[in-house]
Structures are given as C-alpha cells and as structure tokens.
mmCIF file of C-alpha atoms in Angstrom:
data_model
loop_
_atom_site.group_PDB
_atom_site.id
_atom_site.type_symbol
_atom_site.label_atom_id
_atom_site.label_comp_id
_atom_site.label_asym_id
_atom_site.label_seq_id
_atom_site.Cartn_x
_atom_site.Cartn_y
_atom_site.Cartn_z
ATOM 1 C CA MET A 782 92.390 47.152 340.039
ATOM 2 C CA LYS A 783 89.536 46.180 337.741
ATOM 3 C CA ASN A 784 89.676 49.491 335.858
ATOM 4 C CA LYS A 785 93.463 49.200 335.639
ATOM 5 C CA GLN A 786 93.292 45.744 334.110
ATOM 6 C CA LYS A 787 90.515 46.822 331.784
ATOM 7 C CA LYS A 788 92.632 49.698 330.482
ATOM 8 C CA LEU A 789 95.616 47.426 330.118
ATOM 9 C CA TYR A 790 94.037 44.813 327.869
ATOM 10 C CA ILE A 791 92.489 47.500 325.693
ATOM 11 C CA GLU A 792 95.900 49.133 325.321
ATOM 12 C CA PHE A 793 97.441 45.764 324.431
ATOM 13 C CA ILE A 794 94.814 45.213 321.723
ATOM 14 C CA ARG A 795 95.602 48.683 320.402
ATOM 15 C CA ILE A 796 99.297 47.851 320.175
ATOM 16 C CA CYS A 797 98.616 44.632 318.246
ATOM 17 C CA ALA A 798 96.230 46.430 315.896
ATOM 18 C CA CYS A 799 98.795 49.172 315.308
ATOM 19 C CA PHE A 800 101.413 46.586 314.322
ATOM 20 C CA CYS A 801 98.913 45.017 311.910
ATOM 21 C CA VAL A 802 98.181 48.425 310.354
ATOM 22 C CA ILE A 803 101.884 48.911 309.681
ATOM 23 C CA PHE A 804 102.100 45.416 308.211
ATOM 24 C CA THR A 805 99.177 46.044 305.837
ATOM 25 C CA HIS A 806 101.126 48.980 304.373
ATOM 26 C CA THR A 807 104.201 46.917 303.466
ATOM 27 C CA MET A 808 102.521 46.041 300.155
ATOM 28 C CA GLU A 809 104.221 43.368 298.019
ATOM 29 C CA ARG A 810 107.186 43.142 300.391
ATOM 30 C CA GLY A 811 104.972 41.922 303.239
ATOM 31 C CA TYR A 812 101.202 42.235 303.034
ATOM 32 C CA PHE A 813 101.119 40.722 299.536
ATOM 33 C CA LEU A 814 104.349 38.769 299.893
ATOM 34 C CA PHE A 815 102.433 35.514 299.443
ATOM 35 C CA ALA A 816 101.944 36.396 295.767
ATOM 36 C CA SER A 817 105.675 35.970 295.114
ATOM 37 C CA TYR A 818 105.545 32.291 296.110
ATOM 38 C CA PRO A 819 104.252 29.275 294.143
ATOM 39 C CA GLU A 820 100.599 28.507 294.797
ATOM 40 C CA ASN A 821 101.450 25.024 296.076
ATOM 41 C CA SER A 822 103.977 26.276 298.650
ATOM 42 C CA MET A 823 103.430 26.516 302.399
ATOM 43 C CA GLN A 824 104.564 30.158 302.396
ATOM 44 C CA TYR A 825 101.846 31.109 299.909
ATOM 45 C CA TRP A 826 99.061 29.948 302.200
ATOM 46 C CA LEU A 827 100.583 30.870 305.572
ATOM 47 C CA TYR A 828 101.513 34.381 304.466
ATOM 48 C CA MET A 829 98.109 34.917 302.928
ATOM 49 C CA MET A 830 96.446 33.755 306.157
ATOM 50 C CA PHE A 831 98.539 36.220 308.146
ATOM 51 C CA SER A 832 97.577 39.049 305.768
ATOM 52 C CA VAL A 833 93.887 38.189 306.105
ATOM 53 C CA PHE A 834 94.270 38.110 309.885
ATOM 54 C CA CYS A 835 95.910 41.567 309.900
ATOM 55 C CA LYS A 836 93.078 42.975 307.788
ATOM 56 C CA ALA A 837 91.088 43.186 311.045
ATOM 57 C CA ALA A 838 93.319 46.011 312.349
ATOM 58 C CA VAL A 839 91.071 48.962 311.521
ATOM 59 C CA PRO A 840 87.838 47.149 312.537
ATOM 60 C CA VAL A 841 89.565 46.457 315.865
ATOM 61 C CA PHE A 842 90.126 50.200 316.340
ATOM 62 C CA PHE A 843 86.476 50.914 315.536
ATOM 63 C CA SER A 844 85.453 48.209 318.014
ATOM 64 C CA LEU A 845 87.619 49.691 320.755
ATOM 65 C CA SER A 846 86.092 53.098 320.060
ATOM 66 C CA GLY A 847 82.633 51.619 320.458
ATOM 67 C CA ALA A 848 83.629 49.805 323.643
ATOM 68 C CA LEU A 849 84.914 53.037 325.196
ATOM 69 C CA LEU A 850 82.723 55.791 323.755
ATOM 70 C CA ILE A 851 79.195 54.429 323.325
ATOM 71 C CA SER A 852 78.730 54.012 327.072
ATOM 72 C CA LYS A 853 79.738 57.635 327.786
ATOM 73 C CA GLU A 854 77.336 60.529 328.291
ATOM 74 C CA GLU A 855 78.198 63.888 326.772
ATOM 75 C CA SER A 856 76.440 66.830 325.167
ATOM 76 C CA LEU A 857 76.540 67.549 321.453
ATOM 77 C CA LYS A 858 78.613 70.620 322.252
ATOM 78 C CA ASP A 859 81.243 68.545 324.050
ATOM 79 C CA LEU A 860 81.185 65.906 321.319
ATOM 80 C CA TYR A 861 81.975 68.459 318.624
ATOM 81 C CA LYS A 862 84.385 70.484 320.725
ATOM 82 C CA LYS A 863 86.380 67.657 322.293
ATOM 83 C CA ARG A 864 86.202 64.932 319.660
ATOM 84 C CA ILE A 865 85.028 65.933 316.182
ATOM 85 C CA LEU A 866 86.911 69.238 315.983
ATOM 86 C CA LYS A 867 90.008 67.500 317.315
ATOM 87 C CA MET A 868 89.851 64.834 314.591
ATOM 88 C CA VAL A 869 89.294 67.430 311.863
ATOM 89 C CA LEU A 870 92.353 69.357 313.072
ATOM 90 C CA VAL A 871 94.389 66.128 313.164
ATOM 91 C CA LEU A 872 93.307 65.300 309.604
ATOM 92 C CA ILE A 873 94.266 68.743 308.290
ATOM 93 C CA LEU A 874 97.532 69.055 310.209
ATOM 94 C CA PHE A 875 98.970 65.629 309.456
ATOM 95 C CA SER A 876 97.723 65.639 305.867
ATOM 96 C CA PHE A 877 99.622 68.903 305.448
ATOM 97 C CA LEU A 878 102.718 67.221 306.927
ATOM 98 C CA TYR A 879 102.556 64.485 304.281
ATOM 99 C CA TYR A 880 101.831 67.117 301.646
ATOM 100 C CA LEU A 881 105.005 69.008 302.574
ATOM 101 C CA ARG A 882 106.952 65.758 302.459
ATOM 102 C CA SER A 883 105.693 65.069 298.921
ATOM 103 C CA ILE A 884 106.888 68.565 297.926
ATOM 104 C CA LEU A 885 110.381 67.823 299.305
ATOM 105 C CA ASP A 886 110.392 64.655 297.210
ATOM 106 C CA ASP A 887 109.442 66.704 294.100
ATOM 107 C CA ILE A 888 106.182 64.793 293.783
ATOM 108 C CA ARG A 889 104.137 68.011 294.074
ATOM 109 C CA THR A 890 104.547 71.769 293.965
ATOM 110 C CA PHE A 891 103.237 73.885 296.811
ATOM 111 C CA SER A 892 99.728 75.259 296.436
ATOM 112 C CA PHE A 893 97.504 75.725 299.470
ATOM 113 C CA GLY A 894 94.443 75.725 297.223
ATOM 114 C CA ILE A 895 95.388 72.360 295.697
ATOM 115 C CA PHE A 896 96.044 70.981 299.181
ATOM 116 C CA ILE A 897 92.553 71.928 300.349
ATOM 117 C CA LYS A 898 91.065 70.531 297.141
ATOM 118 C CA ASP A 899 92.942 67.250 297.584
ATOM 119 C CA LEU A 900 91.820 67.121 301.205
ATOM 120 C CA LEU A 901 88.178 67.357 300.121
ATOM 121 C CA ILE A 902 87.967 65.346 296.920
ATOM 122 C CA SER A 903 91.111 63.239 296.541
ATOM 123 C CA ASN A 904 92.509 60.098 298.165
ATOM 124 C CA TRP A 905 96.163 60.970 297.676
ATOM 125 C CA ASN A 906 97.073 59.984 301.232
ATOM 126 C CA PHE A 907 95.311 56.630 301.191
ATOM 127 C CA THR A 908 96.169 55.689 304.801
ATOM 128 C CA PHE A 909 94.077 58.563 306.184
ATOM 129 C CA TRP A 910 90.781 57.112 304.982
ATOM 130 C CA TYR A 911 90.395 55.926 308.577
ATOM 131 C CA LEU A 912 90.353 59.526 309.848
ATOM 132 C CA TYR A 913 87.536 60.443 307.460
ATOM 133 C CA ALA A 914 85.599 57.352 308.547
ATOM 134 C CA PHE A 915 86.268 58.024 312.231
ATOM 135 C CA ILE A 916 84.930 61.578 311.918
ATOM 136 C CA LEU A 917 81.730 60.150 310.424
ATOM 137 C CA PHE A 918 81.559 57.658 313.283
ATOM 138 C CA LEU A 919 81.826 60.497 315.802
ATOM 139 C CA ILE A 920 79.107 62.459 314.025
ATOM 140 C CA SER A 921 76.778 59.459 314.253
ATOM 141 C CA LEU A 922 77.796 58.637 317.847
ATOM 142 C CA PRO A 923 74.745 60.236 319.560
ATOM 143 C CA PHE A 924 72.403 57.982 317.578
ATOM 144 C CA LEU A 925 74.582 54.929 318.191
ATOM 145 C CA ARG A 926 74.512 55.616 321.924
ATOM 146 C CA VAL A 927 70.719 55.857 322.109
ATOM 147 C CA MET A 928 70.166 52.778 319.967
ATOM 148 C CA THR A 929 72.897 50.509 321.375
ATOM 149 C CA LYS A 930 72.134 51.166 325.042
ATOM 150 C CA ASN A 931 68.506 50.158 324.435
ATOM 151 C CA MET A 932 69.264 46.988 322.517
ATOM 152 C CA LYS A 933 68.496 43.648 324.112
ATOM 153 C CA ARG A 934 70.769 40.627 323.768
ATOM 154 C CA GLU A 935 68.584 39.193 321.006
ATOM 155 C CA HIS A 936 68.947 42.434 319.014
ATOM 156 C CA PHE A 937 72.740 42.175 319.099
ATOM 157 C CA TYR A 938 72.609 38.589 317.863
ATOM 158 C CA TYR A 939 70.102 39.498 315.168
ATOM 159 C CA LEU A 940 72.382 42.314 313.970
ATOM 160 C CA PHE A 941 75.435 40.052 313.847
ATOM 161 C CA VAL A 942 73.529 37.434 311.828
ATOM 162 C CA ILE A 943 72.404 40.097 309.347
ATOM 163 C CA VAL A 944 75.957 41.370 308.945
ATOM 164 C CA PHE A 945 77.262 37.820 308.500
ATOM 165 C CA ILE A 946 74.762 37.251 305.697
ATOM 166 C CA PHE A 947 75.466 40.502 303.884
ATOM 167 C CA ARG A 948 79.240 40.668 304.389
ATOM 168 C CA SER A 949 80.097 36.976 304.214
ATOM 169 C CA VAL A 950 77.442 34.757 302.648
ATOM 170 C CA LEU A 951 76.210 37.005 299.824
ATOM 171 C CA PRO A 952 79.629 38.087 298.423
ATOM 172 C CA ILE A 953 80.926 34.516 298.404
ATOM 173 C CA THR A 954 77.700 33.097 296.971
ATOM 174 C CA GLU A 955 77.495 35.579 294.113
ATOM 175 C CA TYR A 956 81.134 34.976 293.143
ATOM 176 C CA LEU A 957 80.705 31.198 293.191
ATOM 177 C CA LEU A 958 77.633 31.597 290.979
ATOM 178 C CA TRP A 959 78.932 34.117 288.460
ATOM 179 C CA GLN A 960 82.728 34.514 289.018
ATOM 180 C CA GLY A 961 82.384 38.295 289.107
ATOM 181 C CA SER A 962 80.497 38.653 285.824
ATOM 182 C CA GLU A 963 77.173 39.259 287.579
ATOM 183 C CA HIS A 964 76.117 40.571 290.974
ATOM 184 C CA PHE A 965 73.055 40.489 293.111
ATOM 185 C CA ASN A 966 70.802 43.505 292.733
ATOM 186 C CA GLY A 967 72.547 46.494 294.297
ATOM 187 C CA ASN A 968 69.455 47.247 296.360
ATOM 188 C CA ILE A 969 69.879 43.828 297.977
ATOM 189 C CA ARG A 970 73.627 43.985 298.492
ATOM 190 C CA SER A 971 73.761 47.461 300.060
ATOM 191 C CA ILE A 972 72.715 47.667 303.698
ATOM 192 C CA TRP A 973 73.804 50.369 306.136
ATOM 193 C CA LEU A 974 73.790 47.904 309.048
ATOM 194 C CA ALA A 975 76.969 46.356 307.639
ATOM 195 C CA ALA A 976 78.981 49.594 307.435
ATOM 196 C CA ASP A 977 82.279 49.539 309.355
ATOM 197 C CA ILE A 978 81.472 52.669 311.380
ATOM 198 C CA PHE A 979 78.209 51.054 312.504
ATOM 199 C CA ILE A 980 78.751 47.343 313.070
ATOM 200 C CA TYR A 981 82.215 47.373 314.659
ATOM 201 C CA PRO A 982 81.559 50.017 317.342
ATOM 202 C CA ILE A 983 78.417 48.108 318.328
ATOM 203 C CA LEU A 984 80.378 44.857 318.316
ATOM 204 C CA GLY A 985 82.972 46.449 320.594
ATOM 205 C CA TYR A 986 80.296 47.683 322.987
ATOM 206 C CA PHE A 987 78.742 44.216 323.032
ATOM 207 C CA LEU A 988 82.046 42.448 323.739
ATOM 208 C CA GLU A 989 82.963 44.937 326.441
ATOM 209 C CA HIS A 990 79.656 45.420 328.253
ATOM 210 C CA GLU A 991 77.431 42.445 327.415
ATOM 211 C CA ILE A 992 79.867 39.511 327.662
ATOM 212 C CA GLU A 993 80.866 38.607 331.215
ATOM 213 C CA ASN A 994 84.553 37.850 331.466
ATOM 214 C CA ASP A 995 83.983 34.639 333.449
ATOM 215 C CA LYS A 996 82.026 33.248 330.501
ATOM 216 C CA CYS A 997 84.705 34.099 327.957
ATOM 217 C CA LYS A 998 86.746 30.955 328.588
ATOM 218 C CA LYS A 999 84.229 28.567 327.043
ATOM 219 C CA TRP A 1000 84.100 30.709 323.883
ATOM 220 C CA ILE A 1001 87.823 31.077 323.254
ATOM 221 C CA LEU A 1002 88.649 27.669 321.722
ATOM 222 C CA PRO A 1003 85.478 27.469 319.556
ATOM 223 C CA LEU A 1004 86.034 31.013 318.355
ATOM 224 C CA TRP A 1005 89.647 30.347 317.358
ATOM 225 C CA ILE A 1006 88.600 27.189 315.487
ATOM 226 C CA ILE A 1007 85.888 29.107 313.642
ATOM 227 C CA ASN A 1008 88.260 32.020 313.053
ATOM 228 C CA ILE A 1009 90.933 29.823 311.491
ATOM 229 C CA ILE A 1010 88.338 28.063 309.328
ATOM 230 C CA THR A 1011 86.912 31.362 308.061
ATOM 231 C CA ILE A 1012 90.414 32.700 307.349
ATOM 232 C CA LEU A 1013 91.054 29.544 305.318
ATOM 233 C CA ILE A 1014 87.783 30.065 303.445
ATOM 234 C CA THR A 1015 88.872 33.641 302.714
ATOM 235 C CA CYS A 1016 92.197 32.392 301.358
ATOM 236 C CA LEU A 1017 90.486 29.761 299.212
ATOM 237 C CA MET A 1018 88.101 32.348 297.767
ATOM 238 C CA THR A 1019 91.027 34.697 297.097
ATOM 239 C CA TYR A 1020 92.915 31.889 295.371
ATOM 240 C CA TYR A 1021 89.793 31.046 293.347
ATOM 241 C CA GLN A 1022 89.417 34.673 292.261
ATOM 242 C CA ILE A 1023 93.084 34.845 291.265
ATOM 243 C CA LYS A 1024 92.705 31.680 289.160
ATOM 244 C CA ILE A 1025 89.539 32.995 287.499
ATOM 245 C CA THR A 1026 90.872 36.489 286.734
ATOM 246 C CA GLY A 1027 94.560 35.687 286.313
ATOM 247 C CA VAL A 1028 95.284 38.803 288.391
ATOM 248 C CA CYS A 1029 97.080 38.826 291.744
ATOM 249 C CA GLU A 1030 97.506 42.452 292.778
ATOM 250 C CA GLU A 1031 96.973 44.185 296.098
ATOM 251 C CA ASN A 1032 94.392 46.652 294.807
ATOM 252 C CA LYS A 1033 92.406 44.000 292.889
ATOM 253 C CA SER A 1034 92.684 40.775 294.864
ATOM 254 C CA GLN A 1035 91.302 41.656 298.308
ATOM 255 C CA THR A 1036 87.635 41.164 297.499
ATOM 256 C CA PHE A 1037 87.129 38.597 300.254
ATOM 257 C CA PHE A 1038 89.670 39.766 302.837
ATOM 258 C CA SER A 1039 87.019 41.439 305.007
ATOM 259 C CA CYS A 1040 84.266 38.844 304.699
ATOM 260 C CA PHE A 1041 84.745 37.330 308.159
ATOM 261 C CA THR A 1042 86.464 40.192 309.979
ATOM 262 C CA MET A 1043 83.688 40.328 312.568
ATOM 263 C CA ILE A 1044 84.665 36.849 313.755
ATOM 264 C CA ASN A 1045 88.350 37.744 313.788
ATOM 265 C CA VAL A 1046 87.754 40.887 315.863
ATOM 266 C CA SER A 1047 85.555 39.019 318.358
ATOM 267 C CA THR A 1048 88.097 36.233 318.765
ATOM 268 C CA VAL A 1049 91.013 38.566 319.455
ATOM 269 C CA TYR A 1050 89.026 40.831 321.766
ATOM 270 C CA ILE A 1051 87.592 38.044 323.935
ATOM 271 C CA SER A 1052 90.897 36.149 324.097
ATOM 272 C CA VAL A 1053 92.981 39.138 325.182
ATOM 273 C CA LYS A 1054 90.310 40.336 327.604
ATOM 274 C CA TYR A 1055 90.191 36.949 329.305
ATOM 275 C CA TRP A 1056 93.966 36.496 329.374
ATOM 276 C CA PHE A 1057 94.574 39.835 331.099
ATOM 277 C CA ALA A 1058 91.841 39.114 333.631
ATOM 278 C CA LYS A 1059 93.522 35.837 334.638
ATOM 279 C CA LYS A 1060 97.219 36.748 334.425
ATOM 280 C CA LYS A 1061 99.202 38.991 336.752
ATOM 281 C CA VAL A 1062 101.128 41.595 334.804
ATOM 282 C CA SER A 1063 104.330 43.030 336.230
ATOM 283 C CA VAL A 1064 104.597 46.730 336.993
ATOM 284 C CA LEU A 1065 107.202 47.160 334.251
ATOM 285 C CA ASN A 1066 105.003 45.478 331.640
ATOM 286 C CA GLU A 1067 102.056 47.591 332.752
ATOM 287 C CA LYS A 1068 104.074 50.744 332.143
ATOM 288 C CA VAL A 1069 105.347 49.541 328.751
ATOM 289 C CA ILE A 1070 101.902 48.460 327.542
ATOM 290 C CA GLY A 1071 100.287 51.626 328.879
ATOM 291 C CA SER A 1072 102.866 53.876 327.224
ATOM 292 C CA LEU A 1073 102.784 52.087 323.858
ATOM 293 C CA GLY A 1074 99.001 51.860 323.878
ATOM 294 C CA SER A 1075 98.569 55.561 324.570
ATOM 295 C CA ALA A 1076 100.868 56.348 321.620
ATOM 296 C CA THR A 1077 99.174 54.176 318.979
ATOM 297 C CA PHE A 1078 97.166 57.030 317.461
ATOM 298 C CA GLY A 1079 100.313 59.065 316.894
ATOM 299 C CA MET A 1080 102.098 55.976 315.588
ATOM 300 C CA TYR A 1081 99.326 55.446 313.055
ATOM 301 C CA LEU A 1082 99.575 59.064 311.913
ATOM 302 C CA VAL A 1083 103.340 59.081 311.236
ATOM 303 C CA HIS A 1084 104.298 55.463 310.519
ATOM 304 C CA LEU A 1085 104.124 55.865 306.755
ATOM 305 C CA LEU A 1086 106.776 58.585 306.902
ATOM 306 C CA PHE A 1087 109.219 56.087 308.393
ATOM 307 C CA LEU A 1088 108.065 53.114 306.320
ATOM 308 C CA ASN A 1089 108.391 54.724 302.896
ATOM 309 C CA LEU A 1090 109.589 58.323 302.949
ATOM 310 C CA PHE A 1091 112.497 58.708 305.364
ATOM 311 C CA PRO A 1092 115.729 56.994 304.193
ATOM 312 C CA VAL A 1093 116.421 54.765 307.225
ATOM 313 C CA VAL A 1094 113.886 51.974 306.616
ATOM 314 C CA PRO A 1095 114.167 51.859 302.796
ATOM 315 C CA ARG A 1096 117.909 51.346 303.230
ATOM 316 C CA LEU A 1097 117.314 48.682 305.870
ATOM 317 C CA TRP A 1098 115.262 46.486 303.526
ATOM 318 C CA PRO A 1099 118.183 45.276 301.324
ATOM 319 C CA VAL A 1100 120.370 44.686 304.399
ATOM 320 C CA LEU A 1101 117.773 42.394 305.977
ATOM 321 C CA GLU A 1102 117.072 40.669 302.681
ATOM 322 C CA ASN A 1103 120.771 39.887 302.296
ATOM 323 C CA VAL A 1104 120.807 38.398 305.806
ATOM 324 C CA PHE A 1105 117.520 36.496 305.773
ATOM 325 C CA GLY A 1106 117.013 36.134 302.027
ATOM 326 C CA THR A 1107 114.757 37.911 299.583
ATOM 327 C CA ASN A 1108 111.012 37.457 300.140
ATOM 328 C CA SER A 1109 111.508 36.688 303.815
ATOM 329 C CA MET A 1110 108.711 37.316 306.283
ATOM 330 C CA ILE A 1111 111.361 37.669 308.994
ATOM 331 C CA SER A 1112 112.633 40.807 307.255
ATOM 332 C CA VAL A 1113 109.092 42.192 307.081
ATOM 333 C CA ILE A 1114 108.386 41.575 310.771
ATOM 334 C CA ILE A 1115 111.662 43.255 311.771
ATOM 335 C CA ILE A 1116 110.875 46.246 309.546
ATOM 336 C CA CYS A 1117 107.413 46.587 311.098
ATOM 337 C CA PHE A 1118 108.898 46.557 314.594
ATOM 338 C CA VAL A 1119 111.534 49.131 313.604
ATOM 339 C CA VAL A 1120 108.874 51.408 312.098
ATOM 340 C CA MET A 1121 106.730 50.948 315.189
ATOM 341 C CA VAL A 1122 109.587 51.932 317.518
ATOM 342 C CA MET A 1123 110.518 54.948 315.388
ATOM 343 C CA SER A 1124 106.887 56.059 315.258
ATOM 344 C CA TYR A 1125 106.582 55.574 319.013
ATOM 345 C CA ILE A 1126 109.621 57.772 319.688
ATOM 346 C CA ALA A 1127 108.287 60.402 317.283
ATOM 347 C CA THR A 1128 104.925 60.338 319.068
ATOM 348 C CA LEU A 1129 106.563 60.810 322.469
ATOM 349 C CA ILE A 1130 108.413 63.823 321.066
ATOM 350 C CA MET A 1131 105.235 65.260 319.536
ATOM 351 C CA LYS A 1132 103.458 64.870 322.867
ATOM 352 C CA LYS A 1133 105.984 67.284 324.366
ATOM 353 C CA ILE A 1134 104.739 70.002 321.991
ATOM 354 C CA PRO A 1135 101.772 71.787 323.623
ATOM 355 C CA VAL A 1136 99.442 71.957 320.588
ATOM 356 C CA LEU A 1137 100.178 68.422 319.404
ATOM 357 C CA LYS A 1138 99.896 67.061 322.938
ATOM 358 C CA ARG A 1139 96.215 68.030 323.019
ATOM 359 C CA LEU A 1140 95.579 66.360 319.665
ATOM 360 C CA LEU A 1141 97.393 63.104 320.399
#
C-alpha cells in the first residue's frame, strides 16, 4: 500500500505540473493576462501571483525525476539504451511532427536538411527546451547518483542556502542597486550548483528520501506562508522592473519569476505528499490519477498542437470570452482543461501504436 500511495501522490503532482505547463503557454491571454489590467487592480496582482506560481512547473518535473531516478542503480549501457536514446528519439520524432504542422500552415517549406539544422542550432519549437535539458540531466545522472547518495543532511542544507543566495538574493540585490544598468561580475553570478538540471533533481531526492512524512505536517503551514511571501516579493520586483523599464512583455518581464522556485517546489511537494499519506483515496480516483499521471509526458509533447495549431481551441476562445467577458481568467482555466483533456486522449491513442507506446 505504501508504494501505491507513493506512486499516486507523485502522479498527482505530475498532473498539476502539466496543467501549469499548459497555462504558461497561453501567453497574453492567460500567463501574462495580468498585464492587461490596471496596476492598482486586484486582478493585476492575483493573476501575476498565479503566473509566478505556475512557473514552478518544469522545476517540479525535474524534482520528480530526481526523486525517482537518483536512487536507482543501472549501468551506463542501460542508461543510454533505455533513457537517453529514448529521449533523443522523442525529441526528433515530435519535433518533426511540429515541423510538418508548420509546413501545412505555410510557415515553412519542407527540407530535411533544414529540419536537422533547426534541431541542432535553432529554438524554433520553444516548448521543447525541456527535452534538451532533460537529455543533459540524464547524461549527468551517474555523477548525480554518486554525489547525492553520499551527501549528509548538512550538505543538502548547505546546497540549498547557496542556491538561495545565487538565484534569489543576488539577482534582486543587483537590480535594486543598479536597476539593470550594471551587474555583478559574471564570474560571481554564474555557478553550476544553481542550474535547473542539478539543483531540482537533488531537491526532489531530498524531499522524497530524506524528509520523513510524519514530520511534514509541521513544515506545511510555515512553508506556505514563506511561499506566498516570496511570490509577493517576486511580483513586487516584477512590478518595479516594469516601472523602471516601461516594458511589460512576456519575453522581457520574467527576470524574477524563477527567483524563489525552490521554495515553491518544496511547498507543493511536501503538502501533496503529506495529504496523500493521510487521506484515503477511492479506487476510482486512484485509477483516474494513475491514468492521467502516466500520460503527462505525452500531454506535454502534443499540447501545443491543440492550444495553438488545431482549429478547435482557437475557435473556442471567442466563445468563452463572449460568455465570461474578455480578459477573463475563467476562460483561460477552461481552455487549459480542454487542451489537457484533448492531449490526454491523443496520448492514449498514441500509446496504442507500438513504436510510440515504447517512447511514451
């Protein structure tokens, strides 16, 4: 029963993270919807807080990977054969799917050489940056396993403090001092310990294997208080940057969105882990959570097709906006759920195809 419950809460976290990934790709209609409201409105601050919260989606996935994979033992041969090669094939196959879709939309003309070139040097399919990063994580996994398994509790805490300084304190301090006109020496600011593919897998391993579930309860309320405070600080720094620069755009105004993600990930992970350990889940809910959770990777791979490229969802936007009003977060949430369901169904279908079944 313990293993069953463990799998269940991890799958539930996956589902939540998948929804947040979809939300972060709704751009100005959702993820940056706050920018369409006056700065003194409640919607401006609440919507921005929700966007900052959802920014933790990909770090959550890295943390879950660390929680599940670092503790495993496998040879380099098995690692490359069963994991790295699989991810490379997924990257190529699904990138080609999006490439063909762009040809149908007359965005590109077919050229296999250009496709390979784009795959190697371009970022034309921006949502797949996670696959590139995950492949690098897998390549470094043998070293992470040796190091993490031999770390003492004090080493974990020391690492988290270092990351907090370099990812939270230094970026905020330098902007308060110089408003973006100057930066700390690059040799000071750059530290490999703070890389996503390093810190979050170790954080996930720590939360899964070093924190006893019975002791989680006393941490939940303090963590949520700290998490909300740090999200507010992130929003205030974002607002400050927007006032200084006069620019409020998705690709230029997220400087501080990831400053406190480590706290956000820890809060969600510990809370869900504790809740599932204390609550009895019905058989039906177990099946639903297990099925959705096992499909999240496929949902991530195809969700952008349904969100932007296929006609159903783009035509649904104006209908919902007429019902709930333009710039409505209700419309965005409904769209995200619709895209999630469509992606889930597509994943179930793909899993019936022998080759794709092994990749998903």
